Coordinates of C-alpha atoms in Angstrom, one line a residue:
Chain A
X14 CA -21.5 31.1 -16.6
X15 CA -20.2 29.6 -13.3
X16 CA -16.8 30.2 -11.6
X17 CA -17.3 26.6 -10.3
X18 CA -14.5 23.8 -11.5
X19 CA -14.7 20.6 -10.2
X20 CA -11.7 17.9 -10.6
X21 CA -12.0 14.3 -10.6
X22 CA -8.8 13.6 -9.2
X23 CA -6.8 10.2 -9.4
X24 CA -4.9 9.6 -6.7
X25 CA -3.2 5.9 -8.3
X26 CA -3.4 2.5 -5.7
X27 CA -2.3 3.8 -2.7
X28 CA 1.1 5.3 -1.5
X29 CA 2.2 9.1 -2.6
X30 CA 4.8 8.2 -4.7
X31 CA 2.3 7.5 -7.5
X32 CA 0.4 10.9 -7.1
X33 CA 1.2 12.7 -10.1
X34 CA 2.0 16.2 -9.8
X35 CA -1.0 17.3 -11.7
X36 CA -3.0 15.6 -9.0
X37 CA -1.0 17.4 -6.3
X38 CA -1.8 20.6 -7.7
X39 CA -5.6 19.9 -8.0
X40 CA -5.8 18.5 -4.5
X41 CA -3.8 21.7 -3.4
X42 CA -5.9 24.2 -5.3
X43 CA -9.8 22.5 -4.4
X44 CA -12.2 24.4 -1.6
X45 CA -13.5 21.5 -0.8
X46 CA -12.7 17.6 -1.4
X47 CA -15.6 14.9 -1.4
X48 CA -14.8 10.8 -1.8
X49 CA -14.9 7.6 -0.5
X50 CA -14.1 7.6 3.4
X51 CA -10.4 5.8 2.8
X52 CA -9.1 7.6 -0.6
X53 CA -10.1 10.7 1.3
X54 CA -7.8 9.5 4.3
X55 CA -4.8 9.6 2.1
X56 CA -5.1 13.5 1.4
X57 CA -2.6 14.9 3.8
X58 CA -5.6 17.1 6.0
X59 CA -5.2 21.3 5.1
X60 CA -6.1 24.0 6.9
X61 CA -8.9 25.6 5.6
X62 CA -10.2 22.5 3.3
X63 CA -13.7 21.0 3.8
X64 CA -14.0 17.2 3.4
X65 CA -17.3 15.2 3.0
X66 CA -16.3 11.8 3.3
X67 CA -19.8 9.4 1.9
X68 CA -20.1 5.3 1.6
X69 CA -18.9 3.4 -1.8
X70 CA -22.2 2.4 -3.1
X71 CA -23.2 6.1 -3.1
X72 CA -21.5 7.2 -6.3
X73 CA -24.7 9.5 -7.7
X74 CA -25.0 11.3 -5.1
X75 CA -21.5 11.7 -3.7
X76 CA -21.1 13.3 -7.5
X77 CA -23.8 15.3 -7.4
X78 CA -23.2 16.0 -4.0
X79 CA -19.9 17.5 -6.0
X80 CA -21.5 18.9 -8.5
X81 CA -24.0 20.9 -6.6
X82 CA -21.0 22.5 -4.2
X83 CA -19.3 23.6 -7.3
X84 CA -22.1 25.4 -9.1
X85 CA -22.5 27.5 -5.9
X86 CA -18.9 29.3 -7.7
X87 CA -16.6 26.7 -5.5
X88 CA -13.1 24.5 -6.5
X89 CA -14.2 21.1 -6.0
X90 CA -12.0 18.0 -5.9
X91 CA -13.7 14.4 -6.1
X92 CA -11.1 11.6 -4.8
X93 CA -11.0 8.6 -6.7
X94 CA -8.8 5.7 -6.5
X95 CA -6.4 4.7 -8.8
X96 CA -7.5 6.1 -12.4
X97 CA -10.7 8.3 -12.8
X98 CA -12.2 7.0 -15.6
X99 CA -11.5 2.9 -15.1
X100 CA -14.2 1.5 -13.0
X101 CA -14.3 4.9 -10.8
X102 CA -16.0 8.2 -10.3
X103 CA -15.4 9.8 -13.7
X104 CA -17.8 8.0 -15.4
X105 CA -20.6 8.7 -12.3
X106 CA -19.9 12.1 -12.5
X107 CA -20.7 12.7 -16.0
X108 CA -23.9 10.7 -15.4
X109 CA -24.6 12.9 -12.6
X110 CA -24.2 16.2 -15.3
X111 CA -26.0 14.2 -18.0
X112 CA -29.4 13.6 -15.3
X113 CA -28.4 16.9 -13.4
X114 CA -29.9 20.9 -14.0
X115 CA -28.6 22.5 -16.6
X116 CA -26.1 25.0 -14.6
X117 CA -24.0 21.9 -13.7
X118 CA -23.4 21.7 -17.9
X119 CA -21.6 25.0 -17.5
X120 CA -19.1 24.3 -14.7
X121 CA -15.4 24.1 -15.5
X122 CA -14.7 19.6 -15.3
X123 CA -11.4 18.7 -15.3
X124 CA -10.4 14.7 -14.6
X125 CA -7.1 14.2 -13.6
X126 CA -5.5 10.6 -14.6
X127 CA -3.6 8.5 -12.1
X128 CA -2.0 4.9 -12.2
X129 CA -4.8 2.3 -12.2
X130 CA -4.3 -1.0 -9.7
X131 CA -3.8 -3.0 -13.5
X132 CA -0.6 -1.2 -14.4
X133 CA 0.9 -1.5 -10.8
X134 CA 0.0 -4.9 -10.5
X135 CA 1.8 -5.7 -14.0
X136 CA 4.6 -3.8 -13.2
X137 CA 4.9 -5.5 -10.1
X138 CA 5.3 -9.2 -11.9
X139 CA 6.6 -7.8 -15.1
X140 CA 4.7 -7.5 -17.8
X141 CA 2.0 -9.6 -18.1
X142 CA -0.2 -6.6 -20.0
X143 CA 2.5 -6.3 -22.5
X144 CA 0.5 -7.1 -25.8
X145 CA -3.4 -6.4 -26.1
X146 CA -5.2 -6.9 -23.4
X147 CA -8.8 -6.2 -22.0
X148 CA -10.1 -4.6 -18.7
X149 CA -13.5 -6.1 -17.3
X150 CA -15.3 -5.0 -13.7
X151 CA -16.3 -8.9 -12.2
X152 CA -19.1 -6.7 -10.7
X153 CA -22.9 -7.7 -11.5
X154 CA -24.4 -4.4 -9.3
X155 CA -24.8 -2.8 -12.8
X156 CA -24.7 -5.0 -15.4
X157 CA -26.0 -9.0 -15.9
X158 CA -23.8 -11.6 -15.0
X159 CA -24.8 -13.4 -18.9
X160 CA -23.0 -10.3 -20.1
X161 CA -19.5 -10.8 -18.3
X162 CA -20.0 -14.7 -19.1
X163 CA -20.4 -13.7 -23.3
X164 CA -17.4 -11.1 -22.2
X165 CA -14.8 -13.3 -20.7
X166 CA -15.5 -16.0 -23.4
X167 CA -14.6 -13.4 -26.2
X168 CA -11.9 -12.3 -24.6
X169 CA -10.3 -15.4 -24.0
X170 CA -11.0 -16.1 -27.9
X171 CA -9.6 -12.9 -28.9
X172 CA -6.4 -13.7 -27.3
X173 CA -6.2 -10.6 -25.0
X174 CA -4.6 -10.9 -21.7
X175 CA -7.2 -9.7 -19.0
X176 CA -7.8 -7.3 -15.7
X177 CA -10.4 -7.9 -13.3
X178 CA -11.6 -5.3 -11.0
X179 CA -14.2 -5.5 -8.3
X180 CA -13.6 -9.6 -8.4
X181 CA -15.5 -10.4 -5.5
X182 CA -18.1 -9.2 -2.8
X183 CA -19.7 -10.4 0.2
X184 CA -22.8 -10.5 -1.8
X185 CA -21.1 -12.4 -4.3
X186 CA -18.5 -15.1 -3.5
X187 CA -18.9 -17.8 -5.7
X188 CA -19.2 -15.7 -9.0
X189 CA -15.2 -15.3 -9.6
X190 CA -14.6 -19.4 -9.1
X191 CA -17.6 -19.4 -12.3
X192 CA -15.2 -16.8 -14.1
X193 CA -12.0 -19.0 -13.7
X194 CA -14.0 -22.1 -14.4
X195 CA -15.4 -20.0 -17.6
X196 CA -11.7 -18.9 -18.5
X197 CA -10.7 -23.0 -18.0
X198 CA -12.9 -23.9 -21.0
X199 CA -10.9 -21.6 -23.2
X200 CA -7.5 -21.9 -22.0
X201 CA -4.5 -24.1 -21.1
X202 CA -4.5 -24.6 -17.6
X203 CA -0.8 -23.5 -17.9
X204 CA -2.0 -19.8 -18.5
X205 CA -0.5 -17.4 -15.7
X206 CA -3.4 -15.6 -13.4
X207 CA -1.8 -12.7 -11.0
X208 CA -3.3 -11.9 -7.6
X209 CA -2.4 -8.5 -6.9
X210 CA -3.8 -7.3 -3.4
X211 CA -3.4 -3.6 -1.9
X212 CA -0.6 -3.3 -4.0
X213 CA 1.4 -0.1 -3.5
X214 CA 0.5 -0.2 0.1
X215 CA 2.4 -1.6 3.1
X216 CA 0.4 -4.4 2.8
X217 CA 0.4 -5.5 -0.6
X218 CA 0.7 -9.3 -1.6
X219 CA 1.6 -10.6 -5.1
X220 CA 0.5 -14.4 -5.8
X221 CA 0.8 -15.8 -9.4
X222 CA -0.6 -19.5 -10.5
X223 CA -1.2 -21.1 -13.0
X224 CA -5.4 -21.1 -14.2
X225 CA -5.7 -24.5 -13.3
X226 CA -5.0 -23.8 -9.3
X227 CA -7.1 -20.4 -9.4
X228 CA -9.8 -20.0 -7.5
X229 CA -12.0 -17.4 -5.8
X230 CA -10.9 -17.4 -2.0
X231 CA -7.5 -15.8 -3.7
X232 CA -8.9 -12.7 -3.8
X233 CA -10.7 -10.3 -2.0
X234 CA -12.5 -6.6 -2.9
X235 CA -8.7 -4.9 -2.7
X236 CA -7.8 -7.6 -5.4
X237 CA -7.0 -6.4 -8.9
X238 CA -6.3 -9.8 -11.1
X239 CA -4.3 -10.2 -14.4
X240 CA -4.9 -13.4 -16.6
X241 CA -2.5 -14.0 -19.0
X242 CA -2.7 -14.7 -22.7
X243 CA -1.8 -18.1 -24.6
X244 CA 1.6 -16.8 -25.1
X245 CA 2.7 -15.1 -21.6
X246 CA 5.5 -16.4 -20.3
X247 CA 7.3 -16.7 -16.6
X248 CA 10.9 -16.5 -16.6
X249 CA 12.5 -18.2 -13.5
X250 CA 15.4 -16.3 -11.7
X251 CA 17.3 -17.4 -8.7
X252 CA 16.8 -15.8 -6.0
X253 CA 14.5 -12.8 -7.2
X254 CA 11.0 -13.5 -7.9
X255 CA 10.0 -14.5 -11.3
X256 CA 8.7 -12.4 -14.1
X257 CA 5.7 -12.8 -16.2
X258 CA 5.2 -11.0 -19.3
X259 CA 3.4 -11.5 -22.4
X260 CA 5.7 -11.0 -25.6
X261 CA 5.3 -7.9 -27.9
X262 CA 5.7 -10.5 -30.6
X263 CA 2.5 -12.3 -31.3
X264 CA 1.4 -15.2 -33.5
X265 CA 3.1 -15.7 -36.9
X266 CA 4.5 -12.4 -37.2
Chain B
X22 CA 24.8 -11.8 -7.2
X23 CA 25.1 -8.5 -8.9
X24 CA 25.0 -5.3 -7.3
X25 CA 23.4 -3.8 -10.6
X26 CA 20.0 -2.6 -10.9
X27 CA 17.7 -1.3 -13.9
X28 CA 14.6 0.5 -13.5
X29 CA 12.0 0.7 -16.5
X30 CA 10.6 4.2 -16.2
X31 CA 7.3 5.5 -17.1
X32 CA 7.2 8.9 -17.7
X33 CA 3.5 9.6 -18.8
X34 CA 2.0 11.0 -21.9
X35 CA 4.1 13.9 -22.1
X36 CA 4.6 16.9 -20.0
X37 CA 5.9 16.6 -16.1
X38 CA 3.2 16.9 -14.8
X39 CA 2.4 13.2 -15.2
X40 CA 5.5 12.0 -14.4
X41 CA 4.5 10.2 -10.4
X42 CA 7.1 11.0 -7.6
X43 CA 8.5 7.5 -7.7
X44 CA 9.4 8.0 -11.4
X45 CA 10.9 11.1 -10.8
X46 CA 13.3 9.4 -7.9
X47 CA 14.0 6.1 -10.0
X48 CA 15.3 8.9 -12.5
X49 CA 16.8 10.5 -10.0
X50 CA 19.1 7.6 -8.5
X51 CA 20.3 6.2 -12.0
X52 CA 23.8 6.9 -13.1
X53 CA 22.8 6.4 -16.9
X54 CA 19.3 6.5 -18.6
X55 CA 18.5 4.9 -21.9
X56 CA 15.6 5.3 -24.0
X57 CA 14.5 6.3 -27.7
X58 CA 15.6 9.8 -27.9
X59 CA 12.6 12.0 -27.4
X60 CA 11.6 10.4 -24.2
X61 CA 15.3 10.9 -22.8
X62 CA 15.0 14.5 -24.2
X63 CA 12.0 15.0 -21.6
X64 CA 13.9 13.9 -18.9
X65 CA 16.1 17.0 -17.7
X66 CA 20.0 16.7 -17.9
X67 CA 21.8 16.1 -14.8
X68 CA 25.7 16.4 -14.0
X69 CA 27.5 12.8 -14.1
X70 CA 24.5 11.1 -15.6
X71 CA 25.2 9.5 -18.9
X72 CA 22.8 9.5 -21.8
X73 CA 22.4 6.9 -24.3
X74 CA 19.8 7.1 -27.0
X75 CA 18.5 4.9 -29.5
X76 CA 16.7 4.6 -32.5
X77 CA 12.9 3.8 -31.9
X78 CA 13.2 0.3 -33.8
X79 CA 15.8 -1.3 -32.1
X80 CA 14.0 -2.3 -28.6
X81 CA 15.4 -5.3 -27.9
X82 CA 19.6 -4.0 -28.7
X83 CA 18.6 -1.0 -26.0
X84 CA 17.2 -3.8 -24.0
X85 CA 20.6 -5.6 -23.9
X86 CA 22.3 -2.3 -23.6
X87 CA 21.0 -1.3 -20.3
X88 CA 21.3 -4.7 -19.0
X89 CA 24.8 -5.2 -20.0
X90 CA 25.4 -1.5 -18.3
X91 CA 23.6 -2.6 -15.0
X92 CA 25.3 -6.3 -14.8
X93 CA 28.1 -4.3 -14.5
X94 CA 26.9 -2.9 -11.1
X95 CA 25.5 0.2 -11.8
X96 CA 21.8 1.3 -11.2
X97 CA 20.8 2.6 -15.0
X98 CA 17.1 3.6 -15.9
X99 CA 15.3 2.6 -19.1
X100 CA 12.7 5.4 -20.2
X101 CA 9.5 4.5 -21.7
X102 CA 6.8 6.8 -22.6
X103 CA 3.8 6.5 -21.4
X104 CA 3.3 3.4 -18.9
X105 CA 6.3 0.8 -19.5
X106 CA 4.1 -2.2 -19.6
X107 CA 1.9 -1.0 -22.1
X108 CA 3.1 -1.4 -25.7
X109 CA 6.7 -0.2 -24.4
X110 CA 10.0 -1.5 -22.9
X111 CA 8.9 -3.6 -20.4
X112 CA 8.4 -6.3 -22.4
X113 CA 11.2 -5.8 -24.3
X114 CA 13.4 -5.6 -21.2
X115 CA 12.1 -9.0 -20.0
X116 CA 12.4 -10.6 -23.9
X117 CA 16.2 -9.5 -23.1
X118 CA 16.7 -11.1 -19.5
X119 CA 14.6 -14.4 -20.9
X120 CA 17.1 -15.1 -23.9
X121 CA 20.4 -12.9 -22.8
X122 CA 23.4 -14.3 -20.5
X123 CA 22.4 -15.7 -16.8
X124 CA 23.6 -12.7 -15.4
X125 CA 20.8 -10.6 -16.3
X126 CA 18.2 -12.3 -14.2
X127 CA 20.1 -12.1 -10.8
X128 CA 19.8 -8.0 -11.3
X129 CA 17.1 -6.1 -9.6
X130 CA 15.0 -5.1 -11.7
X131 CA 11.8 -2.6 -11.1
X132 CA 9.3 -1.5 -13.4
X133 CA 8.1 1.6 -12.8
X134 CA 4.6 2.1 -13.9
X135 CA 3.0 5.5 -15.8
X136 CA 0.1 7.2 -17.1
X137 CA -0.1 5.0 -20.4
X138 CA -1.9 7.3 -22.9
X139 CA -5.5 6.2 -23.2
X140 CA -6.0 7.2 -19.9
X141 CA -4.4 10.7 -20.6
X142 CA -6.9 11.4 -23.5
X143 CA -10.3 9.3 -21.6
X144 CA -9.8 12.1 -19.0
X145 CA -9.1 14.7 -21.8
X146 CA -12.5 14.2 -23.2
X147 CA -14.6 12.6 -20.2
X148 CA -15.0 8.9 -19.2
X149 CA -15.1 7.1 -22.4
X150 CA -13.6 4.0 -20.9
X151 CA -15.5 4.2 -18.0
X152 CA -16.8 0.4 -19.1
X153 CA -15.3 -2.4 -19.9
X154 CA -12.6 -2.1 -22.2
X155 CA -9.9 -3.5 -24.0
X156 CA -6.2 -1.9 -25.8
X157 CA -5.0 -3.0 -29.2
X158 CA -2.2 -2.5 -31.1
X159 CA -2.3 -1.7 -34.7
X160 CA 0.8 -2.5 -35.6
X161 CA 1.5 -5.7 -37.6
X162 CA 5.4 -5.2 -37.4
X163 CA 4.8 -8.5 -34.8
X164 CA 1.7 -9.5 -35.2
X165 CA -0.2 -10.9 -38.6
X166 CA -2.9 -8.3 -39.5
X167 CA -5.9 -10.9 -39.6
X168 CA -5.3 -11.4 -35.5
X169 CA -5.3 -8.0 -35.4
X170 CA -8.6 -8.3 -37.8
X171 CA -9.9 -11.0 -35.4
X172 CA -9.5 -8.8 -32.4
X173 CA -10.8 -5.6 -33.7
X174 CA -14.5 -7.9 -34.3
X175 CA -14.4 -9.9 -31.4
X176 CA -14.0 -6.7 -29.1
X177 CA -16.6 -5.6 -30.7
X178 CA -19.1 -8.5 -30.2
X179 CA -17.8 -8.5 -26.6
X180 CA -19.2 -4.5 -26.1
X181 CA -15.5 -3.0 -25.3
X182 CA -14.6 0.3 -25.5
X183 CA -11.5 0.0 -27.3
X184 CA -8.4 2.2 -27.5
X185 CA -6.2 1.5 -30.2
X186 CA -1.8 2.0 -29.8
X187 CA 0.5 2.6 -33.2
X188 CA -2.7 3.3 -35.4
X189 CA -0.7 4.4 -38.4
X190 CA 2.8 4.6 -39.8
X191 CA 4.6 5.5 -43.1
X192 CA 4.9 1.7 -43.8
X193 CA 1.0 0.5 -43.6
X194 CA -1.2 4.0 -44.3
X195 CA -4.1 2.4 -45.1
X196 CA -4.9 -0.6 -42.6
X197 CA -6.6 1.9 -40.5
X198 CA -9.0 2.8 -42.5
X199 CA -9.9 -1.0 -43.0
X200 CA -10.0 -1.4 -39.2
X201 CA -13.0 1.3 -39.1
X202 CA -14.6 -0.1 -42.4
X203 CA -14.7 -3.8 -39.8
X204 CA -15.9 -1.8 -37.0
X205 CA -18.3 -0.1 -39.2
X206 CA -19.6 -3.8 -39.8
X207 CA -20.2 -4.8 -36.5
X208 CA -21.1 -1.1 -34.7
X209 CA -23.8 1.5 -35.0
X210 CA -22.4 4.3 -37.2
X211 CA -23.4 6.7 -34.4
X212 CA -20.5 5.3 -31.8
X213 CA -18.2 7.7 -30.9
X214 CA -14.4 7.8 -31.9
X215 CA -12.1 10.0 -30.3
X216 CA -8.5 11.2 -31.7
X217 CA -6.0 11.8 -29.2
X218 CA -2.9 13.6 -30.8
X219 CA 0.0 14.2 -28.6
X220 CA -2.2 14.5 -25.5
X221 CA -0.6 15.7 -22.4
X222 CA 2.1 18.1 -25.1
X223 CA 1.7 21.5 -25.9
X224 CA 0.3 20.6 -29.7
X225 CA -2.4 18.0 -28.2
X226 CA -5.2 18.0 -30.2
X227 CA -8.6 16.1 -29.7
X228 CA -11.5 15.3 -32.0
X229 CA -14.6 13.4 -32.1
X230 CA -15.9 12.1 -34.4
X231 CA -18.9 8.8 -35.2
X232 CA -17.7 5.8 -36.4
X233 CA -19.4 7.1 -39.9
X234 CA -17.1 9.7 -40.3
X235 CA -13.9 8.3 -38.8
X236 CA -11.2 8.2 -41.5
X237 CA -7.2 6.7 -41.6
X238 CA -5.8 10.2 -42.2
X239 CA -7.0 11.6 -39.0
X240 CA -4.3 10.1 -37.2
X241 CA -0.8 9.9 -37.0
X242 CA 1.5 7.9 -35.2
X243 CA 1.5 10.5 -31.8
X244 CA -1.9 9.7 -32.1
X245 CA -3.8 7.4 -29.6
X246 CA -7.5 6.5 -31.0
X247 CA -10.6 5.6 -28.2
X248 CA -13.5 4.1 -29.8
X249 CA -16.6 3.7 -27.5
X250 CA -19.0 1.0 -27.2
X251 CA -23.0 1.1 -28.3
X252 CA -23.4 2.1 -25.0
X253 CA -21.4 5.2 -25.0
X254 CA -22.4 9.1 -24.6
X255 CA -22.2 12.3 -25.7
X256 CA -22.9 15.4 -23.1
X257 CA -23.6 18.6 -25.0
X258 CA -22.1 21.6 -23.0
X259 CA -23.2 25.0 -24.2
X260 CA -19.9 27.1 -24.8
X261 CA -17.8 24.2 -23.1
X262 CA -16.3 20.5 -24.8
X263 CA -18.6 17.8 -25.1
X264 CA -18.3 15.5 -23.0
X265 CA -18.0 11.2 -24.1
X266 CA -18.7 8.8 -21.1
X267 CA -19.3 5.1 -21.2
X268 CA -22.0 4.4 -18.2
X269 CA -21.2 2.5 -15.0
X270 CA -24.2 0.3 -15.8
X271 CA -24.7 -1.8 -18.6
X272 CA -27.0 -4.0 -21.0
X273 CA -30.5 -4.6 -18.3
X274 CA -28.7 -4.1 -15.0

């Protein structure tokens, strides 16, 4: 069997503080590290450490990339961005061993969770999150737009609050004003919807509106959106900004 | 405007090695903590930091309890396992400030976001949440059962991955084996379920299991339940863990 060991490493939506010590230790330990140019920027650089920085749209390869560099007896970290396994690499790297030869079966995989943009854009405002909630990628590159359309509509009916990622593209502008115009047909207009860009960098920006004023040129790609549930609520406060959360209490109970 | 502050703390599944650097600090400056007692019991003790722990039920009376401390001026922490805005205290913090005295929303007040445990036992066992998803509570202490009934099918219909919070307790033993006999009526038998007991602590314990065989008395209530969607996998490792992933791309994308 392989000495190899690769890590999928979380690094959470931006600054150190929300690097968990378990990813410290894994970026720490790794031979090598392979991501997307900018998560890769926010390893401090180490003597001694390879990095093999590739484009975003070239997940499969980037991981087998990975992969490959581990089976040859290496430790391997793979840089992902907030959480591992939410709409990042984890998921592309176990595709990559599913497709992959069969040594790359044997190699020690170890994902390491980290705080996903949703939970630091809730904790940010509150917590809109705070009853059941779904998490949906805006993104058609992998799957048909009809399928995030039947998506939004059942979760809307369901009564789960809701995060977007990947909300808009270049090669996509108008498809996030369909989603809120979607979302409109199934709930009040009064229904809190969170913009929540770059946050936990130095330039993160927190906007909150009500369904009725949201609209697509509100976000862009570093936006991660929360839409509330028929019962979130905003509490006011003088002075501070407000907070939205949605109760733990729900329906008759 | 008071000088008092109160952080919500996330500290993660379990051990400290989730617990993120700005956790550690917000734990760090506060001169009391509050928290059910076996998340303050994580926390380690500190000279002149008082300790006041509470019975797991009473969320919104430790709620009001750290406010009233922090209106007072001090800068107190509230602990929360897992990731505070996720079926813990955050909520319940913000339930107190909407309906307590006017003096609890001029604090500062910061939510501290964790590793909530889904993603702690997605990694354990690959990328099952690597989709869309969604999180549900199975608790009806405040919420009817048929919502929760109503969600369970219509996350279901909508593809989600689903990971499910409080599956059991002494008071309702058997409503999780009726939420698998309604998934059973809406999902192929061969979908994956995954229990996550006490992930991230030295007892953790995983299992997988298809939705054929998935039974109420394989969890308890450390237990956090993934269930994957008709489009989620099973990687065969020889002499290694299976792996579960839910792919990147979905329906004819």
């Amino acid at each position: 069997m392989s000495a190899g060991k690769l890590y999928v490493v979380g690094l959470g939506p931006g600054e150190a503080r929300f690097l968990t010590p378990e990813a410290s230790a894994a970026l720490g330990e790794a031979e090598a590290l392979y991501g997307y140019a900018p998560y890769l920027d926010r390893v401090p650089a180490r003597d001694g450490q390879a990095r093999h920085a590739s484009d975003n749209r070239e997940e499969l390869a980037r991981a087998g990339a990975a992969l490959a560099h581990a089976a040859g007896g290496a430790t391997v970290a793979m840089v992902s961005g907030g959480d591992p396994g939410v709409f990042a690499m984890a998921a592309a790297v176990i595709e990559a061993i599913e497709t992959g030869p069969a040594e790359w079966r044997a190699l020690e995989l170890a994902v390491v969770p980290g705080i996903t943009a949703m939970l630091a854009v809730a904790a940010k405002c509150g917590a809109p999150l705070g009853h059941d909630f779904c998490a949906i990628s805006l993104s058609d590159n992998l799957k048909p737009w009809d399928v995030i359309e039947k998506r939004l509509r059942l979760a809307a009916q369901a009564g789960f609050a809701m995060a977007f990622y990947n909300p808009v593209s270049k090669a996509r502008p108008h498809q996030l004003d369909t989603a809120f115009d979607i979302l409109r047909e199934e709930l009040a207009g009064s229904v809190p919807v969170i913009f929540g860009r770059a946050v936990g960098r130095p330039d993160e920006r927190m906007r909150v509106v009500p369904l009725t004023h949201a609209r697509g040129h509100m976000a862009d790609m570093a936006t991660c959106i929360l839409v509330g549930s028929a019962e979130t609520r905003i509490v006011e406060r003088p002075g501070r900004p407000s907070l939205v959360y949605t109760p733990r209490r729900s329906g008759d109970a």
